[in-house]
Amino acid sequence: MKTIDELLAEGVAGKRVFVRADLNVPLDGTTITDDGRIRAVLPTVKALAEAGARVVVASHLGRPKGAPDPAFSLAPAAARLGELLGADVAFATDTVGDSATATVAGLTDGQVAVLENLRFNAGETSKDDAERGAFADRLAALADLYVGDGFGAVHRKHASVFDLPARLPHAAGYLIATEVGVLKKLTSDVKRPYVVVLGGAKVSDKLAVIDELLGKADRLLIGGGMAYTFLYAKGYEVGISLLQKDQVDVVKEYMKRAEENGVELVLPVDVLVSSDFPDLKTKAPADFETVDADKIPSTKEGLDIGPRTRELYASKIADAETVFWNGPLGVFEHPDYAGGTTAIAQALVDSDAYTVVGGGDSAAAVRTLGFDENAFGHISTGGGASLEYLEGKTLPGLAALED
């Protein structure tokens, strides 16, 4: 795929460059609680602006229902982008309407504008090719060139990700080039031992990647809510812990395959349990106890891995050459259940391995828990996109950037 450096070498001064970014940041009202995704697109936006392009940044945020919703406005993200750039950033209050047209027309060389949330238009996410294409046509009218740099959305067949590049000369931005380069290190010529840590709520979200990794990883460390389906498959009672009974047979098969393939599949040996889910707003002290993984009381729910499991998992990471981590190990948003996730992050920091944090909640946890991002080999901006790449799937947004 063509790189942004090649595009810059050809000259972009005076040209309208549409940058599909991922500004899908978490918000508390209108306050951004983690600006990592905005900072991730800065190198691309800066390079284009400094080269004299008229930069039109577009993104989605959240899941509005194809119509304007103030709760999902990109206005806070546009303001933060301006702060980080140290320059005024214009903001269009629609995607392809009068405001977008006027805002883009008003740009001068080196200026930046942000369009309102693309998902305020139903055409962005439509499964109908014609409807999606019609929206892409209107977006294309706002630009001369296209740069794809929203890695967190490249697994979506959406108008601005998949259809728009076909309508404009296109290139990959710096973020996408970096993300793809990192993921190639996890899929070809991997340095071993290769350890994968998988957490998160549902095992069903990770089945495809587990299936792929059973032929590639040396160790799989399982935590989070998904661990209880594995423990149940071993014959343990898991109380009222998160459990997907419809996946138990699949999990049993994966455990069998892991043993046959010589893949070490490691499960929690102790867990923190409680009869009450923690209050994540006030973060009031939780009432919990630590029990062996095969002794979870019938009235209690597992909410984090226990101290012995943290030590076990850290020891399994210590000698690794490559580590990929996706998904928190517990309810890290509450301080009483953040210990497992903190322990994994610290184990990655302490390791000499090439470490990749696979986006989504894992990336948010690293920042929330106060870790230095530079202590990791790479922190991805796209959890779902990273997983689908590792599953071996063709990602529409990457395919669209190929010549």
Short mmCIF file of C-alpha atoms in Angstrom, two decimals:
data_model
loop_
_atom_site.label_atom_id
_atom_site.label_comp_id
_atom_site.label_asym_id
_atom_site.label_seq_id
_atom_site.Cartn_x
_atom_site.Cartn_y
_atom_site.Cartn_z
CA MET A 1 0.00 0.00 0.00
CA LYS A 2 1.10 3.55 -0.67
CA THR A 3 2.60 5.34 2.30
CA ILE A 4 1.98 8.87 3.48
CA ASP A 5 5.65 9.64 2.87
CA GLU A 6 5.15 8.82 -0.81
CA LEU A 7 2.08 11.06 -0.85
CA LEU A 8 4.00 13.91 0.76
CA ALA A 9 6.84 13.49 -1.74
CA GLU A 10 4.35 13.99 -4.57
CA GLY A 11 3.18 17.23 -2.97
CA VAL A 12 0.02 17.97 -1.03
CA ALA A 13 0.19 21.78 -0.72
CA GLY A 14 -3.18 23.36 -1.40
CA LYS A 15 -4.90 19.97 -1.66
CA ARG A 16 -7.80 18.87 0.51
CA VAL A 17 -6.72 15.69 2.28
CA PHE A 18 -9.39 13.58 3.98
CA VAL A 19 -7.88 11.79 7.00
CA ARG A 20 -10.00 8.94 8.33
CA ALA A 21 -8.88 8.94 11.97
CA ASP A 22 -10.10 7.08 15.04
CA LEU A 23 -11.13 9.73 17.55
CA ASN A 24 -13.46 7.32 19.35
CA VAL A 25 -12.37 8.49 22.79
CA PRO A 26 -14.11 7.73 26.11
CA LEU A 27 -16.14 10.65 27.43
CA ASP A 28 -17.49 11.60 30.85
CA GLY A 29 -20.11 14.06 29.65
CA THR A 30 -17.99 16.31 27.45
CA THR A 31 -14.71 15.53 29.25
CA ILE A 32 -12.28 13.19 27.48
CA THR A 33 -10.96 10.64 29.97
CA ASP A 34 -8.30 9.14 27.66
CA ASP A 35 -6.94 11.06 24.66
CA GLY A 36 -4.64 8.27 23.46
CA ARG A 37 -6.39 7.83 20.12
CA ILE A 38 -6.22 11.55 19.37
CA ARG A 39 -2.50 11.62 20.13
CA ALA A 40 -2.01 8.57 17.92
CA VAL A 41 -3.12 10.40 14.76
CA LEU A 42 -1.08 13.56 15.49
CA PRO A 43 2.00 12.57 13.43
CA THR A 44 -0.12 12.14 10.30
CA VAL A 45 -2.15 15.32 10.77
CA LYS A 46 0.96 17.38 11.62
CA ALA A 47 2.92 16.11 8.62
CA LEU A 48 0.10 16.94 6.22
CA ALA A 49 -0.55 20.38 7.71
CA GLU A 50 3.14 21.28 7.73
CA ALA A 51 3.31 20.28 4.06
CA GLY A 52 0.54 22.78 3.27
CA ALA A 53 -2.40 20.42 2.93
CA ARG A 54 -5.92 21.45 3.89
CA VAL A 55 -6.62 18.64 6.31
CA VAL A 56 -10.14 17.30 6.81
CA VAL A 57 -10.23 14.88 9.77
CA ALA A 58 -13.20 12.54 10.14
CA SER A 59 -14.09 9.81 12.62
CA HIS A 60 -16.86 7.99 14.42
CA LEU A 61 -17.54 8.12 18.14
CA GLY A 62 -19.70 5.60 19.98
CA ARG A 63 -22.77 4.00 18.45
CA PRO A 64 -25.35 6.64 17.59
CA LYS A 65 -28.35 5.37 15.61
CA GLY A 66 -27.55 6.98 12.26
CA ALA A 67 -28.80 10.40 13.37
CA PRO A 68 -27.33 13.35 15.30
CA ASP A 69 -27.02 12.78 19.06
CA PRO A 70 -25.30 15.44 21.21
CA ALA A 71 -23.99 12.75 23.57
CA PHE A 72 -21.76 11.46 20.74
CA SER A 73 -20.55 14.75 19.29
CA LEU A 74 -16.91 14.97 18.20
CA ALA A 75 -16.69 18.58 19.37
CA PRO A 76 -14.62 17.68 22.48
CA ALA A 77 -12.24 15.61 20.35
CA ALA A 78 -11.84 18.48 17.87
CA ALA A 79 -11.04 20.87 20.70
CA ARG A 80 -8.46 18.46 22.15
CA LEU A 81 -6.88 17.95 18.73
CA GLY A 82 -6.46 21.72 18.49
CA GLU A 83 -4.81 21.83 21.92
CA LEU A 84 -2.37 19.08 20.97
CA LEU A 85 -1.57 20.70 17.62
CA GLY A 86 -1.22 24.13 19.19
CA ALA A 87 -3.43 25.56 16.44
CA ASP A 88 -7.06 26.41 15.83
CA VAL A 89 -9.07 23.50 14.46
CA ALA A 90 -12.30 24.27 12.65
CA PHE A 91 -15.31 22.11 13.47
CA ALA A 92 -18.16 21.27 11.11
CA THR A 93 -21.45 20.58 12.85
CA ASP A 94 -22.48 18.01 10.23
CA THR A 95 -20.78 15.40 8.04
CA VAL A 96 -21.63 16.28 4.43
CA GLY A 97 -24.12 19.16 4.81
CA ASP A 98 -23.85 22.92 4.62
CA SER A 99 -21.55 23.24 7.62
CA ALA A 100 -19.09 20.63 6.31
CA THR A 101 -19.06 22.20 2.85
CA ALA A 102 -18.49 25.71 4.21
CA THR A 103 -15.91 24.62 6.78
CA VAL A 104 -13.80 22.77 4.21
CA ALA A 105 -14.15 25.59 1.69
CA GLY A 106 -12.89 28.03 4.33
CA LEU A 107 -9.65 26.16 4.97
CA THR A 108 -6.36 27.67 3.89
CA ASP A 109 -3.10 25.80 3.31
CA GLY A 110 -1.91 24.11 6.52
CA GLN A 111 -5.22 24.41 8.34
CA VAL A 112 -7.15 21.53 9.93
CA ALA A 113 -10.87 20.87 10.27
CA VAL A 114 -12.83 18.08 11.97
CA LEU A 115 -16.19 16.87 10.68
CA GLU A 116 -18.98 15.86 13.04
CA ASN A 117 -19.43 12.17 13.92
CA LEU A 118 -19.66 10.14 10.70
CA ARG A 119 -22.14 7.76 12.30
CA PHE A 120 -24.66 10.61 12.52
CA ASN A 121 -25.32 9.64 8.90
CA ALA A 122 -26.92 6.21 8.37
CA GLY A 123 -24.93 5.74 5.18
CA GLU A 124 -21.67 5.34 7.12
CA THR A 125 -22.54 1.95 8.61
CA SER A 126 -25.21 0.76 6.17
CA LYS A 127 -25.03 -2.83 4.97
CA ASP A 128 -26.57 -1.67 1.68
CA ASP A 129 -23.75 -1.04 -0.80
CA ALA A 130 -25.68 1.66 -2.67
CA GLU A 131 -26.56 3.63 0.47
CA ARG A 132 -23.01 3.37 1.75
CA GLY A 133 -21.64 4.33 -1.64
CA ALA A 134 -23.88 7.38 -1.89
CA PHE A 135 -22.53 8.66 1.42
CA ALA A 136 -18.96 7.96 0.27
CA ASP A 137 -19.66 10.01 -2.89
CA ARG A 138 -20.66 13.01 -0.77
CA LEU A 139 -17.58 12.64 1.43
CA ALA A 140 -15.38 12.37 -1.66
CA ALA A 141 -16.69 15.74 -2.86
CA LEU A 142 -14.98 17.32 0.16
CA ALA A 143 -11.48 16.10 -0.70
CA ASP A 144 -8.80 15.53 -3.31
CA LEU A 145 -6.83 12.82 -1.50
CA TYR A 146 -7.53 10.18 1.15
CA VAL A 147 -5.32 9.03 4.02
CA GLY A 148 -6.47 6.06 6.09
CA ASP A 149 -5.22 6.30 9.67
CA GLY A 150 -8.08 5.03 11.80
CA PHE A 151 -6.73 1.60 12.66
CA GLY A 152 -9.44 0.98 15.26
CA ALA A 153 -12.02 0.95 12.45
CA VAL A 154 -10.24 -0.95 9.65
CA HIS A 155 -12.13 -4.16 10.44
CA ARG A 156 -15.41 -2.38 9.57
CA LYS A 157 -16.85 -2.27 6.04
CA HIS A 158 -18.02 1.31 6.49
CA ALA A 159 -18.31 4.09 3.94
CA SER A 160 -15.40 6.22 5.16
CA VAL A 161 -13.19 3.18 5.73
CA PHE A 162 -13.92 0.92 2.76
CA ASP A 163 -15.83 2.80 0.03
CA LEU A 164 -14.20 6.24 0.15
CA PRO A 165 -10.61 5.12 -0.67
CA ALA A 166 -11.91 3.68 -3.96
CA ARG A 167 -13.08 7.17 -4.93
CA LEU A 168 -9.87 9.10 -4.21
CA PRO A 169 -6.10 8.65 -4.57
CA HIS A 170 -5.19 7.06 -1.25
CA ALA A 171 -2.39 6.20 1.15
CA ALA A 172 -1.86 4.74 4.61
CA GLY A 173 -1.07 7.11 7.47
CA TYR A 174 1.73 6.67 9.97
CA LEU A 175 -0.47 5.00 12.60
CA ILE A 176 -1.78 2.30 10.29
CA ALA A 177 1.72 1.62 8.97
CA THR A 178 2.96 1.21 12.54
CA GLU A 179 0.07 -1.01 13.62
CA VAL A 180 0.43 -3.32 10.64
CA GLY A 181 4.19 -3.56 11.16
CA VAL A 182 3.66 -4.55 14.79
CA LEU A 183 1.05 -7.16 13.97
CA LYS A 184 3.33 -8.73 11.37
CA LYS A 185 5.82 -9.30 14.19
CA LEU A 186 3.12 -11.34 15.94
CA THR A 187 2.24 -13.45 12.92
CA SER A 188 5.51 -14.13 11.08
CA ASP A 189 9.02 -14.83 12.35
CA VAL A 190 7.81 -14.52 15.95
CA LYS A 191 10.55 -14.54 18.58
CA ARG A 192 9.87 -17.29 21.12
CA PRO A 193 8.72 -18.07 23.72
CA TYR A 194 5.56 -16.35 22.46
CA VAL A 195 3.13 -15.69 25.32
CA VAL A 196 -0.45 -14.45 24.82
CA VAL A 197 -2.53 -13.08 27.68
CA LEU A 198 -6.28 -12.98 27.01
CA GLY A 199 -8.84 -11.43 29.32
CA GLY A 200 -12.10 -9.57 28.97
CA ALA A 201 -15.66 -10.51 29.70
CA LYS A 202 -16.80 -13.06 27.13
CA VAL A 203 -14.98 -16.10 25.83
CA SER A 204 -17.13 -15.94 22.67
CA ASP A 205 -15.36 -12.68 21.72
CA LYS A 206 -12.01 -14.47 21.71
CA LEU A 207 -12.83 -17.91 20.27
CA ALA A 208 -11.55 -17.18 16.77
CA VAL A 209 -8.25 -15.75 17.96
CA ILE A 210 -7.76 -18.64 20.43
CA ASP A 211 -8.39 -21.05 17.56
CA GLU A 212 -5.64 -19.34 15.52
CA LEU A 213 -3.20 -18.99 18.42
CA LEU A 214 -3.38 -22.68 19.33
CA GLY A 215 -1.12 -23.21 16.34
CA LYS A 216 1.19 -20.26 16.97
CA ALA A 217 1.59 -19.33 20.64
CA ASP A 218 3.70 -21.20 23.17
CA ARG A 219 1.57 -20.19 26.17
CA LEU A 220 -1.96 -18.85 26.59
CA LEU A 221 -2.76 -17.20 29.92
CA ILE A 222 -6.50 -16.82 30.46
CA GLY A 223 -8.17 -14.33 32.82
CA GLY A 224 -11.08 -11.95 33.11
CA GLY A 225 -14.70 -13.00 32.90
CA MET A 226 -13.91 -15.45 30.12
CA ALA A 227 -11.80 -17.55 32.51
CA TYR A 228 -14.87 -18.89 34.32
CA THR A 229 -16.11 -20.72 31.23
CA PHE A 230 -12.72 -22.46 31.08
CA LEU A 231 -12.87 -23.30 34.80
CA TYR A 232 -16.41 -24.64 34.39
CA ALA A 233 -15.19 -26.76 31.44
CA LYS A 234 -12.64 -28.30 33.84
CA GLY A 235 -15.49 -29.37 36.09
CA TYR A 236 -15.24 -26.54 38.65
CA GLU A 237 -18.26 -24.75 40.04
CA VAL A 238 -18.05 -21.01 39.36
CA GLY A 239 -20.92 -19.66 41.50
CA ILE A 240 -22.59 -16.64 39.87
CA SER A 241 -19.48 -15.74 37.87
CA LEU A 242 -19.83 -14.78 34.24
CA LEU A 243 -20.38 -18.06 32.38
CA GLN A 244 -21.20 -18.89 28.77
CA LYS A 245 -22.53 -22.43 29.01
CA ASP A 246 -23.14 -22.57 25.25
CA GLN A 247 -19.38 -22.29 24.71
CA VAL A 248 -18.29 -24.99 27.16
CA ASP A 249 -17.96 -27.75 24.55
CA VAL A 250 -15.89 -25.48 22.30
CA VAL A 251 -13.65 -24.56 25.23
CA LYS A 252 -13.17 -28.23 26.10
CA GLU A 253 -12.08 -28.90 22.54
CA TYR A 254 -9.61 -26.00 22.67
CA MET A 255 -8.15 -27.28 25.93
CA LYS A 256 -7.69 -30.68 24.33
CA ARG A 257 -6.06 -29.17 21.24
CA ALA A 258 -3.73 -27.06 23.37
CA GLU A 259 -2.47 -30.20 25.09
CA GLU A 260 -2.06 -32.03 21.77
CA ASN A 261 -0.20 -29.08 20.20
CA GLY A 262 2.11 -28.57 23.15
CA VAL A 263 0.62 -25.15 23.94
CA GLU A 264 0.61 -24.37 27.64
CA LEU A 265 -2.88 -23.12 28.48
CA VAL A 266 -2.78 -21.57 31.95
CA LEU A 267 -5.88 -20.83 34.04
CA PRO A 268 -6.33 -19.00 37.36
CA VAL A 269 -5.49 -20.97 40.51
CA ASP A 270 -7.19 -18.47 42.83
CA VAL A 271 -9.72 -15.65 42.39
CA LEU A 272 -11.24 -12.70 44.24
CA VAL A 273 -14.96 -13.30 44.76
CA SER A 274 -17.87 -11.27 46.07
CA SER A 275 -21.64 -11.48 46.32
CA ASP A 276 -21.93 -7.85 45.18
CA PHE A 277 -20.67 -6.35 41.94
CA PRO A 278 -18.55 -3.28 42.83
CA ASP A 279 -19.86 0.26 42.62
CA LEU A 280 -17.82 1.67 39.76
CA LYS A 281 -19.07 5.24 40.20
CA THR A 282 -18.20 5.87 43.84
CA LYS A 283 -15.58 3.09 44.00
CA ALA A 284 -16.68 2.37 47.55
CA PRO A 285 -14.64 -0.38 49.25
CA ALA A 286 -15.63 -3.81 47.98
CA ASP A 287 -16.51 -6.81 50.13
CA PHE A 288 -14.49 -9.72 48.77
CA GLU A 289 -12.49 -12.80 49.71
CA THR A 290 -9.79 -14.80 47.95
CA VAL A 291 -10.57 -18.44 47.24
CA ASP A 292 -9.02 -21.29 45.25
CA ALA A 293 -10.31 -21.42 41.69
CA ASP A 294 -12.02 -24.75 42.37
CA LYS A 295 -13.75 -23.51 45.52
CA ILE A 296 -15.86 -20.57 44.36
CA PRO A 297 -18.96 -20.34 46.61
CA SER A 298 -22.31 -20.83 44.90
CA THR A 299 -23.49 -17.32 45.87
CA LYS A 300 -20.38 -15.43 44.81
CA GLU A 301 -18.88 -14.05 41.60
CA GLY A 302 -15.28 -14.04 40.49
CA LEU A 303 -14.11 -10.46 39.82
CA ASP A 304 -10.32 -10.68 39.57
CA ILE A 305 -7.48 -13.17 39.55
CA GLY A 306 -5.95 -13.83 42.97
CA PRO A 307 -2.43 -13.16 44.27
CA ARG A 308 -1.09 -16.66 43.53
CA THR A 309 -2.38 -16.42 39.96
CA ARG A 310 -0.71 -13.03 39.55
CA GLU A 311 2.61 -14.52 40.59
CA LEU A 312 2.07 -17.55 38.36
CA TYR A 313 1.25 -15.44 35.30
CA ALA A 314 4.19 -13.11 35.92
CA SER A 315 6.49 -16.15 36.01
CA LYS A 316 5.07 -17.36 32.68
CA ILE A 317 5.81 -13.96 31.13
CA ALA A 318 9.28 -13.51 32.64
CA ASP A 319 11.22 -15.54 30.06
CA ALA A 320 9.13 -14.58 27.04
CA GLU A 321 10.59 -13.00 23.91
CA THR A 322 7.21 -11.83 22.59
CA VAL A 323 4.05 -11.02 24.56
CA PHE A 324 0.62 -10.01 23.24
CA TRP A 325 -2.01 -8.93 25.78
CA ASN A 326 -5.67 -8.26 25.07
CA GLY A 327 -8.33 -7.81 27.74
CA PRO A 328 -8.24 -6.91 31.46
CA LEU A 329 -7.89 -9.68 34.03
CA GLY A 330 -10.58 -8.31 36.33
CA VAL A 331 -12.88 -5.35 36.94
CA PHE A 332 -9.93 -2.97 36.81
CA GLU A 333 -12.17 0.11 36.96
CA HIS A 334 -12.52 -0.56 40.72
CA PRO A 335 -9.30 -0.33 42.75
CA ASP A 336 -10.07 -3.48 44.77
CA TYR A 337 -10.26 -5.54 41.56
CA ALA A 338 -7.45 -3.89 39.61
CA GLY A 339 -4.68 -6.03 41.10
CA GLY A 340 -4.69 -8.72 38.43
CA THR A 341 -4.61 -6.30 35.52
CA THR A 342 -1.92 -4.24 37.26
CA ALA A 343 0.17 -7.37 37.81
CA ILE A 344 0.02 -8.31 34.12
CA ALA A 345 0.96 -4.79 33.03
CA GLN A 346 3.87 -4.77 35.49
CA ALA A 347 5.02 -8.19 34.28
CA LEU A 348 5.14 -6.84 30.72
CA VAL A 349 7.09 -3.79 31.88
CA ASP A 350 9.57 -5.99 33.78
CA SER A 351 9.99 -8.38 30.87
CA ASP A 352 12.75 -8.11 28.26
CA ALA A 353 10.24 -9.27 25.65
CA TYR A 354 8.74 -7.32 22.77
CA THR A 355 5.39 -6.44 24.36
CA VAL A 356 2.18 -5.47 22.59
CA VAL A 357 -0.93 -4.24 24.38
CA GLY A 358 -3.85 -5.05 22.11
CA GLY A 359 -5.97 -1.92 22.31
CA GLY A 360 -9.46 -1.48 23.72
CA ASP A 361 -9.86 -1.96 27.47
CA SER A 362 -6.27 -3.17 27.82
CA ALA A 363 -4.90 0.12 26.51
CA ALA A 364 -7.34 2.06 28.67
CA ALA A 365 -6.27 0.04 31.72
CA VAL A 366 -2.59 0.76 31.14
CA ARG A 367 -3.27 4.49 31.11
CA THR A 368 -5.85 4.42 33.92
CA LEU A 369 -3.48 2.50 36.18
CA GLY A 370 -0.71 5.03 35.61
CA PHE A 371 1.82 3.04 33.58
CA ASP A 372 4.29 4.79 31.30
CA GLU A 373 3.21 3.98 27.75
CA ASN A 374 6.84 4.04 26.63
CA ALA A 375 7.53 1.04 28.87
CA PHE A 376 5.69 -1.20 26.39
CA GLY A 377 6.80 -2.16 22.90
CA HIS A 378 3.51 -1.00 21.41
CA ILE A 379 0.04 -0.04 22.61
CA SER A 380 -2.49 -0.62 19.86
CA THR A 381 -5.37 1.75 19.16
CA GLY A 382 -7.62 -1.03 17.91
CA GLY A 383 -8.61 -4.01 20.04
CA GLY A 384 -11.11 -5.55 17.63
CA ALA A 385 -8.95 -4.81 14.58
CA SER A 386 -5.89 -6.33 16.24
CA LEU A 387 -7.75 -9.52 17.12
CA GLU A 388 -9.22 -9.94 13.64
CA TYR A 389 -5.78 -9.42 12.07
CA LEU A 390 -4.36 -12.13 14.36
CA GLU A 391 -7.29 -14.36 13.39
CA GLY A 392 -6.06 -14.15 9.80
CA LYS A 393 -9.08 -12.23 8.52
CA THR A 394 -8.96 -9.73 5.65
CA LEU A 395 -9.65 -6.29 7.12
CA PRO A 396 -11.78 -4.16 4.75
CA GLY A 397 -10.03 -0.90 5.63
CA LEU A 398 -6.58 -2.33 4.93
CA ALA A 399 -7.70 -4.05 1.72
CA ALA A 400 -9.12 -0.72 0.51
CA LEU A 401 -5.71 0.93 0.88
CA GLU A 402 -3.97 -1.66 -1.29
CA ASP A 403 -3.25 -0.55 -4.85
#
